[in-house]
mmCIF file of C-alpha atoms in Angstrom:
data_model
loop_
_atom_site.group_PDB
_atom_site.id
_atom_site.type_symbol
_atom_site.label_atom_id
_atom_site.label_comp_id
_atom_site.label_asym_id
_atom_site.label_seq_id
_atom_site.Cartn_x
_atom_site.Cartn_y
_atom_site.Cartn_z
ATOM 1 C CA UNK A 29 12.980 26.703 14.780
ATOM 2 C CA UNK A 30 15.820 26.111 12.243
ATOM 3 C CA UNK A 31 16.598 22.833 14.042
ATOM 4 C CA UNK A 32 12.846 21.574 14.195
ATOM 5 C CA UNK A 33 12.528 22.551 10.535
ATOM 6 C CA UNK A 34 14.950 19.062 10.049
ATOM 7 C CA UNK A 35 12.913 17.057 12.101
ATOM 8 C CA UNK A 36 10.184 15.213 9.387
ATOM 9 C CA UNK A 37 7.329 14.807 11.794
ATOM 10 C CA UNK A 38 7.535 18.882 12.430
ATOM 11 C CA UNK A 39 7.988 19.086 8.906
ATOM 12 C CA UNK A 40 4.827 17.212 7.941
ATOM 13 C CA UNK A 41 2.943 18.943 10.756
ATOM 14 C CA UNK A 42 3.659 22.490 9.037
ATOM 15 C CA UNK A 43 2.940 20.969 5.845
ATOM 16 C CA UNK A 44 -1.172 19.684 7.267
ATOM 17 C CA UNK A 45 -1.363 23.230 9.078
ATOM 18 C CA UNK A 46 -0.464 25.387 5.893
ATOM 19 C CA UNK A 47 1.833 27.626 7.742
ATOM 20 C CA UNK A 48 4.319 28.145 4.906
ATOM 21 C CA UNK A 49 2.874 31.283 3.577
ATOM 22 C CA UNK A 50 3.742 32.732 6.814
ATOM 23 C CA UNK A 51 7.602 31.770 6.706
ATOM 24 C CA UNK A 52 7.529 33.250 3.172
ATOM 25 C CA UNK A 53 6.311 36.251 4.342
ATOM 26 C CA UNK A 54 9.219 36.208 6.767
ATOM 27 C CA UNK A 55 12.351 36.004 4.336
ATOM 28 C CA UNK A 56 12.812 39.201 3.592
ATOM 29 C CA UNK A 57 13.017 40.497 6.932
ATOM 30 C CA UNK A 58 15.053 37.587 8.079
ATOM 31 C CA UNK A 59 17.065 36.148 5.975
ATOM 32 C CA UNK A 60 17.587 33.171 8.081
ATOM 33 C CA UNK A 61 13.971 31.915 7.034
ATOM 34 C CA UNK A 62 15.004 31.274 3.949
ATOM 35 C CA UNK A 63 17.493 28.385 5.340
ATOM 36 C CA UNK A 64 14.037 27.088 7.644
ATOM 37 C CA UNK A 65 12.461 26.770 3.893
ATOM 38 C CA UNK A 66 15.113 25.128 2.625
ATOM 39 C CA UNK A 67 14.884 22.302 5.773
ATOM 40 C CA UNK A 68 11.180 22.270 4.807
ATOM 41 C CA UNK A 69 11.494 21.747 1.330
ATOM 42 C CA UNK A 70 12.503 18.322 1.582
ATOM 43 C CA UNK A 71 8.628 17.312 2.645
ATOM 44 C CA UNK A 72 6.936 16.227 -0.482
ATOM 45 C CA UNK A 73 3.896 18.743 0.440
ATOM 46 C CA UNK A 74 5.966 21.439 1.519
ATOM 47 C CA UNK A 75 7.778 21.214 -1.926
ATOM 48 C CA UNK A 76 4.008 21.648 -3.377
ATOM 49 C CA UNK A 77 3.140 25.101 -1.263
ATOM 50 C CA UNK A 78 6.571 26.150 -1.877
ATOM 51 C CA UNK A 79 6.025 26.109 -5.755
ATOM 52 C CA UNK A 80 2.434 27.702 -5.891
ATOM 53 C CA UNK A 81 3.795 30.425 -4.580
ATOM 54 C CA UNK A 82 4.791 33.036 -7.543
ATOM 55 C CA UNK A 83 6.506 35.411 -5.638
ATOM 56 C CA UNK A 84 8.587 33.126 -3.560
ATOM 57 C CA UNK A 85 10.145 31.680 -6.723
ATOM 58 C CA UNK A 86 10.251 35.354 -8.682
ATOM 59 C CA UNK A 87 12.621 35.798 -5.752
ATOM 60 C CA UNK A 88 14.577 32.762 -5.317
ATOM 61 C CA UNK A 89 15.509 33.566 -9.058
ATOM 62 C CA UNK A 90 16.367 36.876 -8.189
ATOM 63 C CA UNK A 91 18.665 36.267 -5.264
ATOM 64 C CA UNK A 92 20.387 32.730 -7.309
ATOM 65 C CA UNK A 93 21.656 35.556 -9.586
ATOM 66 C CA UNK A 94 22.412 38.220 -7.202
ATOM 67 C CA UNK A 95 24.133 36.247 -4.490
ATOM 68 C CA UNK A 96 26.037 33.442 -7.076
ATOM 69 C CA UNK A 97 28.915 33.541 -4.905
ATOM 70 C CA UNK A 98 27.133 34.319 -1.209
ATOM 71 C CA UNK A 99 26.184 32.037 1.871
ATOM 72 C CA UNK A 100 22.722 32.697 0.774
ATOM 73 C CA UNK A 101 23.355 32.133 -2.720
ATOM 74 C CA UNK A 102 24.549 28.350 -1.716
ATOM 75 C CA UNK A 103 20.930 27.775 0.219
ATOM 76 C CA UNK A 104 19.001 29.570 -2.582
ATOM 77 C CA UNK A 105 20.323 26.801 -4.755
ATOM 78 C CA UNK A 106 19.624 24.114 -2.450
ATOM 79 C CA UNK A 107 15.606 25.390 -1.992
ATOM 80 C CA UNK A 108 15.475 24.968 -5.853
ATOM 81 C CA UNK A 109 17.278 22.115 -6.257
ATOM 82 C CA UNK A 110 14.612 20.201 -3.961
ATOM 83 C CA UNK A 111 11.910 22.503 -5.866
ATOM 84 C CA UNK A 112 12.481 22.011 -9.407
ATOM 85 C CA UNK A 113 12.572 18.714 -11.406
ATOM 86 C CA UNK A 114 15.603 19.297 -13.560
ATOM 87 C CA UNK A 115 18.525 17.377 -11.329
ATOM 88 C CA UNK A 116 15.715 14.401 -11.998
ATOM 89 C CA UNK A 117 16.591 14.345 -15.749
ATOM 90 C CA UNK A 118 20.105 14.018 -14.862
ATOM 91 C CA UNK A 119 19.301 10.535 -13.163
ATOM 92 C CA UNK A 120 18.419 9.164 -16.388
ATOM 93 C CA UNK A 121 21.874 9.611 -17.546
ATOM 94 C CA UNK A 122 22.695 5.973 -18.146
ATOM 95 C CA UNK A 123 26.572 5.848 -15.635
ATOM 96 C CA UNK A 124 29.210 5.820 -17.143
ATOM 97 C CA UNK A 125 31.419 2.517 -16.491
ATOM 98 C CA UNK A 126 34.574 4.747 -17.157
ATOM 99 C CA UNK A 127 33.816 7.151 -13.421
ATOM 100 C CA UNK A 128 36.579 9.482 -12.414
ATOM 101 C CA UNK A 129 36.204 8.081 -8.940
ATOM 102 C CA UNK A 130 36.543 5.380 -7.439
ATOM 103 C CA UNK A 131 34.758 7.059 -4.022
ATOM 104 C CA UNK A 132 33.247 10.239 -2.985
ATOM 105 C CA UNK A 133 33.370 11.176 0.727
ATOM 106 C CA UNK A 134 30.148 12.531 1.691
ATOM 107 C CA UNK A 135 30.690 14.255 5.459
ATOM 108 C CA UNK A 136 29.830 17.616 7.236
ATOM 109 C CA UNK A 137 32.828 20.104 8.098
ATOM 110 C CA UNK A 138 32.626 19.965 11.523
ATOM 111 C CA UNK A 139 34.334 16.269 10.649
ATOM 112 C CA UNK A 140 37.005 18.010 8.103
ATOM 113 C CA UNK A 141 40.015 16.859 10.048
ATOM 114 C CA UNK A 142 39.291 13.198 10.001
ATOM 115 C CA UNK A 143 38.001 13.547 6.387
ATOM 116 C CA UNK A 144 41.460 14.693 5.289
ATOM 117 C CA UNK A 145 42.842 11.214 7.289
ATOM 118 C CA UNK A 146 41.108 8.941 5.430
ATOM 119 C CA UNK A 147 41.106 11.035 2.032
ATOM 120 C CA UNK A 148 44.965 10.581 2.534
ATOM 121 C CA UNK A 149 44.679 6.657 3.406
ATOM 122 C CA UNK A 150 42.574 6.035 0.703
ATOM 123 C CA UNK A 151 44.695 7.692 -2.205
ATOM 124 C CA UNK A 152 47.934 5.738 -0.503
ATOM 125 C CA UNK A 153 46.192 2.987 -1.363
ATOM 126 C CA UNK A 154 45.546 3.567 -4.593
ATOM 127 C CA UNK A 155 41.470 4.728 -4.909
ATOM 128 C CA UNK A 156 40.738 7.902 -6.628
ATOM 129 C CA UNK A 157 38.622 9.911 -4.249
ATOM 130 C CA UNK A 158 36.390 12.702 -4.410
ATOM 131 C CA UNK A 159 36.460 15.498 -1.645
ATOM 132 C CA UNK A 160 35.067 19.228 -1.418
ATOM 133 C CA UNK A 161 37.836 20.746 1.103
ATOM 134 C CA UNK A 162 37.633 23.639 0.232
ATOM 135 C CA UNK A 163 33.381 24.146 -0.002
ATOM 136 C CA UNK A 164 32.108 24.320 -3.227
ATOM 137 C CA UNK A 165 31.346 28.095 -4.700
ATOM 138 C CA UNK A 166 28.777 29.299 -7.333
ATOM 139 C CA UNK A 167 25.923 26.345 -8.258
ATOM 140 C CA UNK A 168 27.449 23.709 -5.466
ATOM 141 C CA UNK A 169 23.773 21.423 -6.149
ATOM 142 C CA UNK A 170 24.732 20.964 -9.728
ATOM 143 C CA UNK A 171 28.542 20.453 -8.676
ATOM 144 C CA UNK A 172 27.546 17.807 -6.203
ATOM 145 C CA UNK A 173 25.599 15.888 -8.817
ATOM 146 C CA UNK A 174 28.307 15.785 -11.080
ATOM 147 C CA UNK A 175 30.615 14.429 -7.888
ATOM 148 C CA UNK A 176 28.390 12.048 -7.261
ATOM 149 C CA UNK A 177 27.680 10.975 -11.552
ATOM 150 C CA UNK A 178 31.290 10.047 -11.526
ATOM 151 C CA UNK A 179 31.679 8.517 -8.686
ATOM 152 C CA UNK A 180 30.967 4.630 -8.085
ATOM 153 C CA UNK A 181 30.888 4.687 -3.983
ATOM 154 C CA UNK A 182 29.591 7.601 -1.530
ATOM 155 C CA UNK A 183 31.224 6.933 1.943
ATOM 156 C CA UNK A 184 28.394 8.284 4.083
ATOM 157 C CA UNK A 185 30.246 9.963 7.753
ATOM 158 C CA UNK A 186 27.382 9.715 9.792
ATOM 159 C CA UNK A 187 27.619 11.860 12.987
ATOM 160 C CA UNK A 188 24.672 14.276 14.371
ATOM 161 C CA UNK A 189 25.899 17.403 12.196
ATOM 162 C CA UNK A 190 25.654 15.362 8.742
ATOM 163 C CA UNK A 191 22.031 14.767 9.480
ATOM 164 C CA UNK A 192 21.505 18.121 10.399
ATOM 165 C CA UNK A 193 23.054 19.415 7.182
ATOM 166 C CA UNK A 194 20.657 20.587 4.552
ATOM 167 C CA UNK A 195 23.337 19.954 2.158
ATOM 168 C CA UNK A 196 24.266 16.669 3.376
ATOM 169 C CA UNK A 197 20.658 15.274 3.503
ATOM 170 C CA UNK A 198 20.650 16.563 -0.198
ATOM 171 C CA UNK A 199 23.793 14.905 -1.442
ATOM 172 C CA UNK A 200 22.989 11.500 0.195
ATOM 173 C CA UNK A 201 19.283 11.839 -1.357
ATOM 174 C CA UNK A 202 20.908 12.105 -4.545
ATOM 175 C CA UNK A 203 23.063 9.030 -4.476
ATOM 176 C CA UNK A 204 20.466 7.101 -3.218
ATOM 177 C CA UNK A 205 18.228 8.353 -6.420
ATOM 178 C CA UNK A 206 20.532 7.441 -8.067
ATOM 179 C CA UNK A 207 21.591 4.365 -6.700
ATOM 180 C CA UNK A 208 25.280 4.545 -6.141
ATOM 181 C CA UNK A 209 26.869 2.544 -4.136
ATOM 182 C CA UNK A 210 26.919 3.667 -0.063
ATOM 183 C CA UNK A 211 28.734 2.647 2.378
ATOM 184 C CA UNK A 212 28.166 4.539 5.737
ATOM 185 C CA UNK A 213 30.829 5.068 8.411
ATOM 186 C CA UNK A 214 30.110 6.427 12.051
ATOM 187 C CA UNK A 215 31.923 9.246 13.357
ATOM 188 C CA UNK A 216 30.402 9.879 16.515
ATOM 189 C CA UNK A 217 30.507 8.012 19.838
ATOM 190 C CA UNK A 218 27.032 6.611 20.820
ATOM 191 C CA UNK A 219 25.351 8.506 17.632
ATOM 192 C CA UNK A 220 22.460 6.241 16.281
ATOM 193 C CA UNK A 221 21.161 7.195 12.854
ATOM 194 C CA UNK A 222 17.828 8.792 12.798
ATOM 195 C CA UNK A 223 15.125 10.726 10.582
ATOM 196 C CA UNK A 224 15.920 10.864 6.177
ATOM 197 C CA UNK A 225 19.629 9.600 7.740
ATOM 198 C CA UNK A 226 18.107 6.123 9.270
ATOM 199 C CA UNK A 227 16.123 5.978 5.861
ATOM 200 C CA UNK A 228 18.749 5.863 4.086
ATOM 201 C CA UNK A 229 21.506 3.695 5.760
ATOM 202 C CA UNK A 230 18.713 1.517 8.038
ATOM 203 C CA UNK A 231 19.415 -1.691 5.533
ATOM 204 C CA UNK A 232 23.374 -1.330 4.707
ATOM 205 C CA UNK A 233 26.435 -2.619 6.914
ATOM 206 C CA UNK A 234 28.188 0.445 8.689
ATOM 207 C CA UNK A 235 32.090 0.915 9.861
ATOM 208 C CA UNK A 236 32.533 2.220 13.304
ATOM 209 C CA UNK A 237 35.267 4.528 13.504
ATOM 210 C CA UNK A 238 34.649 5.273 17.244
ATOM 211 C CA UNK A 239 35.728 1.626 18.653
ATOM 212 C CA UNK A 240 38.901 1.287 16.999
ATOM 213 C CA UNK A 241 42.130 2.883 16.206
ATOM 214 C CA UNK A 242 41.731 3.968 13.074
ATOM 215 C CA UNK A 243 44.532 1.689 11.360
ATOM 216 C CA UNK A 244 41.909 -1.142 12.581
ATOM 217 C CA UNK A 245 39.060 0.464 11.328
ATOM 218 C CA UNK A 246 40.385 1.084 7.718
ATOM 219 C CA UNK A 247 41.344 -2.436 7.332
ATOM 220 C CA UNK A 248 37.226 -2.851 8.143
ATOM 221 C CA UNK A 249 36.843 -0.289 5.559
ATOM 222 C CA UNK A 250 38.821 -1.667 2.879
ATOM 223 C CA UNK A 251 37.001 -5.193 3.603
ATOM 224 C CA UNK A 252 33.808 -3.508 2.801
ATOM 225 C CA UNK A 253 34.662 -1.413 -0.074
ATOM 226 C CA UNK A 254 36.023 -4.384 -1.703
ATOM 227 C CA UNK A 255 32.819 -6.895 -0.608
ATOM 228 C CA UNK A 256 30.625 -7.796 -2.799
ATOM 229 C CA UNK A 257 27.299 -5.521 -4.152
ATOM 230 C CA UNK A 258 24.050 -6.697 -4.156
ATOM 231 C CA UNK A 259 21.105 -4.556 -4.825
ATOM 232 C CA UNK A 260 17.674 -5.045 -4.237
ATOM 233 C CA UNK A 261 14.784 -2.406 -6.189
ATOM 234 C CA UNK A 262 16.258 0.845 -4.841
ATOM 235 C CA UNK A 263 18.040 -0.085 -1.666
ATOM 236 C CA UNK A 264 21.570 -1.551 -2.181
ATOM 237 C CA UNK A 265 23.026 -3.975 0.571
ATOM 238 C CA UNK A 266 26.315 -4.890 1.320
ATOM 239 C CA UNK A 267 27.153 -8.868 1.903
ATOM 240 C CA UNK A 268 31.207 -9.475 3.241
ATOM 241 C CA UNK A 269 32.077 -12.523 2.799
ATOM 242 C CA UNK A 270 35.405 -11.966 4.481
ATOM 243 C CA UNK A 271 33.344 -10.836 7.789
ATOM 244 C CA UNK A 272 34.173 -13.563 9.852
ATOM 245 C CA UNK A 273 38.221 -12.829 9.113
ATOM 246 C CA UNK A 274 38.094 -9.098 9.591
ATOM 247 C CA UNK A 275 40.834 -8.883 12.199
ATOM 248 C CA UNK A 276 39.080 -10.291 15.941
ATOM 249 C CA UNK A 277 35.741 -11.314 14.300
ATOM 250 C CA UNK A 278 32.789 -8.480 13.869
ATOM 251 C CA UNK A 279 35.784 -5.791 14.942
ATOM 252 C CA UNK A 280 33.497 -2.869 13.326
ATOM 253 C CA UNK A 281 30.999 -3.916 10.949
ATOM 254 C CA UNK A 282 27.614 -4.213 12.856
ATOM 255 C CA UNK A 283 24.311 -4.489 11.210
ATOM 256 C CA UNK A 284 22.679 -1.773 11.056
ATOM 257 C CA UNK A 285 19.583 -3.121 13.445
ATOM 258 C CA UNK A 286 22.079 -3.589 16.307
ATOM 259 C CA UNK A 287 22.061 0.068 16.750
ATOM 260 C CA UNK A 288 18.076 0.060 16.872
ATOM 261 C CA UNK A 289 17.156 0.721 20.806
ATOM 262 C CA UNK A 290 14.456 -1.581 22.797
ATOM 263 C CA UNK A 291 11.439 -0.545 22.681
ATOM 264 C CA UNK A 292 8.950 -0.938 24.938
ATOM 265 C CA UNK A 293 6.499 -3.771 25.347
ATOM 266 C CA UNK A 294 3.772 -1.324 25.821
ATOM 267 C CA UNK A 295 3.373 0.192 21.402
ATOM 268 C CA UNK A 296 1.305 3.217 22.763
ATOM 269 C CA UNK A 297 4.332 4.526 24.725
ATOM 270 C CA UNK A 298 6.386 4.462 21.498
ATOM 271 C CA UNK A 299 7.138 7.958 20.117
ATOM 272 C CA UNK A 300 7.336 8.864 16.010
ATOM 273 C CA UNK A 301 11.235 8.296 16.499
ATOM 274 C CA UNK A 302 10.175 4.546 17.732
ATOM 275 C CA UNK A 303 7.894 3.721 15.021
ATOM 276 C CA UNK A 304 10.489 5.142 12.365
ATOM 277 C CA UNK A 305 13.351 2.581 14.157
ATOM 278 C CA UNK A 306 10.349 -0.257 14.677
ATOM 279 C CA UNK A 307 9.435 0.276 11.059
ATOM 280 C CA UNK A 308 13.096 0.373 9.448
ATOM 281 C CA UNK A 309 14.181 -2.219 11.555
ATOM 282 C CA UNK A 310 11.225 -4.799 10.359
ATOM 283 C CA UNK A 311 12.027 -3.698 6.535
ATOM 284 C CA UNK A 312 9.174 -1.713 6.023
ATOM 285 C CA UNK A 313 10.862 1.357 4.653
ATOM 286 C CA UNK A 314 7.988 2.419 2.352
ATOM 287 C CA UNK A 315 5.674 2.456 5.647
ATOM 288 C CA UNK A 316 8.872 4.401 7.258
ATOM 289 C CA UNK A 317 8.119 7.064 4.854
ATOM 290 C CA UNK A 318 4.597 7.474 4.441
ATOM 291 C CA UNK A 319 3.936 7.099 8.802
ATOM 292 C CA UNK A 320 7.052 9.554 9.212
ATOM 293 C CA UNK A 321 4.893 11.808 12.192
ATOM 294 C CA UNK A 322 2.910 8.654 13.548
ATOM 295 C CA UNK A 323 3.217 7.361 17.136
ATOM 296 C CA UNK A 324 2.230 4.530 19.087
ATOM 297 C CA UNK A 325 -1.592 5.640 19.220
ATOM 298 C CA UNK A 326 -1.794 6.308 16.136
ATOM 299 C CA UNK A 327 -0.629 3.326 14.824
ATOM 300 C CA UNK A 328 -2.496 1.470 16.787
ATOM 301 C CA UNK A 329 -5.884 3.818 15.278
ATOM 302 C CA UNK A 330 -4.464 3.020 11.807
ATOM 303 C CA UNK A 331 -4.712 -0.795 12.210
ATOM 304 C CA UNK A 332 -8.567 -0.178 13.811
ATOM 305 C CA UNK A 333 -8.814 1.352 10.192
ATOM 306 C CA UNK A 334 -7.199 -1.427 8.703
ATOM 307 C CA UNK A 335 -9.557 -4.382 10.379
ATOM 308 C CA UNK A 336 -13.000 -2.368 10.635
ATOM 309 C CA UNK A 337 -12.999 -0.252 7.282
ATOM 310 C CA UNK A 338 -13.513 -2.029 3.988
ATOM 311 C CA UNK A 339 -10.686 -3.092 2.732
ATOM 312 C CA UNK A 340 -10.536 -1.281 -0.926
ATOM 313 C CA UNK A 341 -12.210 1.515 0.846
ATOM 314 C CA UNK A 342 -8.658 1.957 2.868
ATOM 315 C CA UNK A 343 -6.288 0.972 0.595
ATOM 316 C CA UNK A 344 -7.432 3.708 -1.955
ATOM 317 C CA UNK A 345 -6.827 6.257 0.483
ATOM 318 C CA UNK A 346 -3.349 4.940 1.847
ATOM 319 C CA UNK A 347 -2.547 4.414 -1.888
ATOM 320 C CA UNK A 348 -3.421 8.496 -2.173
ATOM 321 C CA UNK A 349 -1.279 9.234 0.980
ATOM 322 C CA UNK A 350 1.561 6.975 -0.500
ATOM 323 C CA UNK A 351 1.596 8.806 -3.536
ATOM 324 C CA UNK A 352 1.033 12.182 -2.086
ATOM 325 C CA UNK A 353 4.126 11.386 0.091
ATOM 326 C CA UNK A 354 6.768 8.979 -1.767
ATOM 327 C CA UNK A 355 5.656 9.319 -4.930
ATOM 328 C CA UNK A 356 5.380 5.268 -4.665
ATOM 329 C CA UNK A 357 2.854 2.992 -5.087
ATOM 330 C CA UNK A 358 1.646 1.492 -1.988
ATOM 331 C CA UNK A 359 3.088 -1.533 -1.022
ATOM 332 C CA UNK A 360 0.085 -4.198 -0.507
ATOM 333 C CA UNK A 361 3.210 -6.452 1.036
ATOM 334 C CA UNK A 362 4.536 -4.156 3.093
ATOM 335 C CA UNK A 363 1.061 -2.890 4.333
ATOM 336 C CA UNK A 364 -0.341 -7.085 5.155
ATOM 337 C CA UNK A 365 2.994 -6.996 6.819
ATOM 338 C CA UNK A 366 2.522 -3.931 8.699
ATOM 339 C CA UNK A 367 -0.972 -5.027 9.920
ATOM 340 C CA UNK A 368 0.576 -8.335 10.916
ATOM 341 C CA UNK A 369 3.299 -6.780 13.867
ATOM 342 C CA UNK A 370 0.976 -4.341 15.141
ATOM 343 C CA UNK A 371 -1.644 -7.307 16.054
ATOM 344 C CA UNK A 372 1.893 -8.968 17.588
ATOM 345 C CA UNK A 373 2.559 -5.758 19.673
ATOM 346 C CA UNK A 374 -1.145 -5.449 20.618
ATOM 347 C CA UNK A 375 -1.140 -9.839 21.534
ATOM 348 C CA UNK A 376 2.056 -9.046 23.838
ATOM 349 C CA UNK A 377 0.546 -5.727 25.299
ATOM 350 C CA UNK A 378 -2.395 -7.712 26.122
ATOM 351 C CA UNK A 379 -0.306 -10.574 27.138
ATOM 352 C CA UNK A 380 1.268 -8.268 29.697
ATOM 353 C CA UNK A 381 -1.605 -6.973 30.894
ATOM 354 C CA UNK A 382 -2.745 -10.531 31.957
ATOM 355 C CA UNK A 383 0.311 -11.133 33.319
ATOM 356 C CA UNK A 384 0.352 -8.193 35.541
ATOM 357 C CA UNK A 385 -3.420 -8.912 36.791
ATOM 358 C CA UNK A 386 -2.536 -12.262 37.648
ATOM 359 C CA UNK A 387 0.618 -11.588 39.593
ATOM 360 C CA UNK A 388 -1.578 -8.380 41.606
ATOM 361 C CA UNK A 389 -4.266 -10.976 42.405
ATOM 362 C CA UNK A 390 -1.601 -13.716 43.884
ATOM 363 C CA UNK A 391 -0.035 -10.829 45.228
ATOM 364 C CA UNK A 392 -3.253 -9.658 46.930
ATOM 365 C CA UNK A 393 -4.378 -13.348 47.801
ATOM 366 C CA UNK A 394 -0.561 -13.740 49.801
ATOM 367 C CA UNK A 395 -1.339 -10.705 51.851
ATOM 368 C CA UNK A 396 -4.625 -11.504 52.746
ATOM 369 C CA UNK A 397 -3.284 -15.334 53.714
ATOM 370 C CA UNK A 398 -0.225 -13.586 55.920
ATOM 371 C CA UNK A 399 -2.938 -11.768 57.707
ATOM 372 C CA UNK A 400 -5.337 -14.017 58.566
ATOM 373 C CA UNK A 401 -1.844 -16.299 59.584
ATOM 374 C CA UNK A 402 -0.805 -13.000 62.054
ATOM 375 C CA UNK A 403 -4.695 -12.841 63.312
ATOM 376 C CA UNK A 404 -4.349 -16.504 64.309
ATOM 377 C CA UNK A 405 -0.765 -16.270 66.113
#
């Protein structure tokens, strides 16, 4: 279950069932609960159940004390770090323009040996650069934030183990809070960004490290680290306008939409993981967040909602789920925008559907002809 505890749409489905108190009930039994709660406590509602609950937080106090130094100690840390409001004050710390660092590399430790590689090509070159080698000890949340405070750019390693990582998902939250500058780089062969990861890095340029040789894809990564920074409310993007020079034109930077899969023409085959890369893809990243555990069908019932149901009537109550879920107001653009593809996807299934008819009748009609032909011969 600890690996479906990352997944949002299980996440959100414990949240509507309630079935937290039972997990809590767990921990002390099986200490391995405790790093299932910390998984769920990214869900905005989860976080809610989570805090209501006096003895589960009597005891993470107990055990952030007692284990300081511990395995469990490092996840009882991360639950409250995602429970408690106080790392939120810190992002009102205006930045400093005088930053330690130049970059921090954000990666899991499965990846440690090419982290060291390009930690050592970077400082050649001159960049100071953050790195935990040796993992963090005692309060690692608040030592992260301060990491990523003086830092000015968070190299994102995307591979399948960062977005598993509890402690991954909460270091890139935090520099996108905070909106540092992030620049992701892919790790792993035929990996495509998915869940809180695609989120995050669904509207910035990426470096492929898995194409290349790695002299090749540095020079990439120096391009990009040196383009320049535009940012846009709270996502940043990246603009090169080098790209067309970068050693045999678009060597490794790729949009981040080219690594979006087809989908297909018919929306109620499309699973939650479709809508989330349908959704990013189309720049809807507040709808991203708030339909995180809908599929095709569903989306299709939400825009019956959205064309039968008065309009202010529906709009209050996404405007509740928006806020319930993002903290965000709801995006009146993004939701006219949202209403506008699905009719699209519905006009081409329907389109389809036409299509098909009218090729089964011809079909039917050039059988019938051949055999009447035969009955004649």
């Amino acid at each position: 279950f600890l690996s479906l505890a990352k997944n949002d749409a299980i996440q959100q489905k414990v949240a509507d069932t309630k079935k937290v108190s039972f997990l809590i009930e767990m921990c002390d039994q099986y200490p391995i609960v405790y790093d299932i709660l910390w998984a769920l406590s990214f869900n905005h509602d989860i976080q809610q159940q989570l805090r209501s609950n006096q003895k589960l937080m009597l005891r993470l106090a107990h055990l952030k004390q007692e284990l300081h130094h511990e395995p469990m100690g490092k996840i009882t840390y991360g639950i409250l770090w995602n429970l408690k409001s106080t790392h939120e004050d810190r992002e009102l710390i205006e930045k400093d323009d005088q930053t330690m660092f130049d970059i921090m590399i954000s990666y899991s430790h499965k990846d440690k040996i090419f982290c060291k590689q390009l930690y050592d090509e970077l400082i050649k070159i001159g960049y100071r650069v953050w790195i935990d080698f040796d993992q963090i000890h005692g309060n690692v949340m608040d030592a992260m934030a301060q990491a990523i405070e003086q830092s000015n750019t968070i190299l994102i390693c995307m591979s399948e183990q960062y977005r598993k990582s509890n402690y991954c998902r909460a270091e890139a939250n935090y520099a996108f809070r905070r909106r540092n500058r992030i620049v992701p780089i892919l790790l792993q062969e035929h990996y495509q960004p998915d869940g809180w990861l695609l989120f995050l890095v669904g509207q910035l340029l990426y470096v492929d490290f898995t194409k290349y040789e790695f002299s090749q894809s540095m020079e990439v990564l120096i391009k990009e680290l040196k383009a320049p920074v535009l940012q846009d409310y709270n996502l940043q993007r990246r603009e090169s306008k080098d790209e067309t020079n970068i050693i045999s034109s678009n060597l490794s930077i790729q949009q981040s939409r080219s690594i979006l899969p087809v989908l297909s023409d018919n929306i109620l085959d499309w699973t939650p993981t479709d809508i989330q890369h349908w959704l990013i893809g189309h720049n809807l990243v507040q709808m991203s967040r708030i339909l995180s555990d809908y599929d095709g069908s569903s989306l299709i019932n939400l825009n019956k909602y959205l064309t039968n149901v008065e309009s202010q009537q529906i709009f209050k109550l996404l405007q509740e789920d928006s806020l319930r879920r993002t903290n965000q107001s709801l995006s009146l653009v993004e939701l006219a925008r949202l209403q506008s593809l699905v009719d699209q996807q519905q006009q081409i299934l329907e389109t389809k559907s036409s299509e098909k008819k009218i090729k089964k009748k011809i079909s039917s009609r050039n059988k019938s002809s051949s055999c009447n032909f035969c009955q004649i011969v």
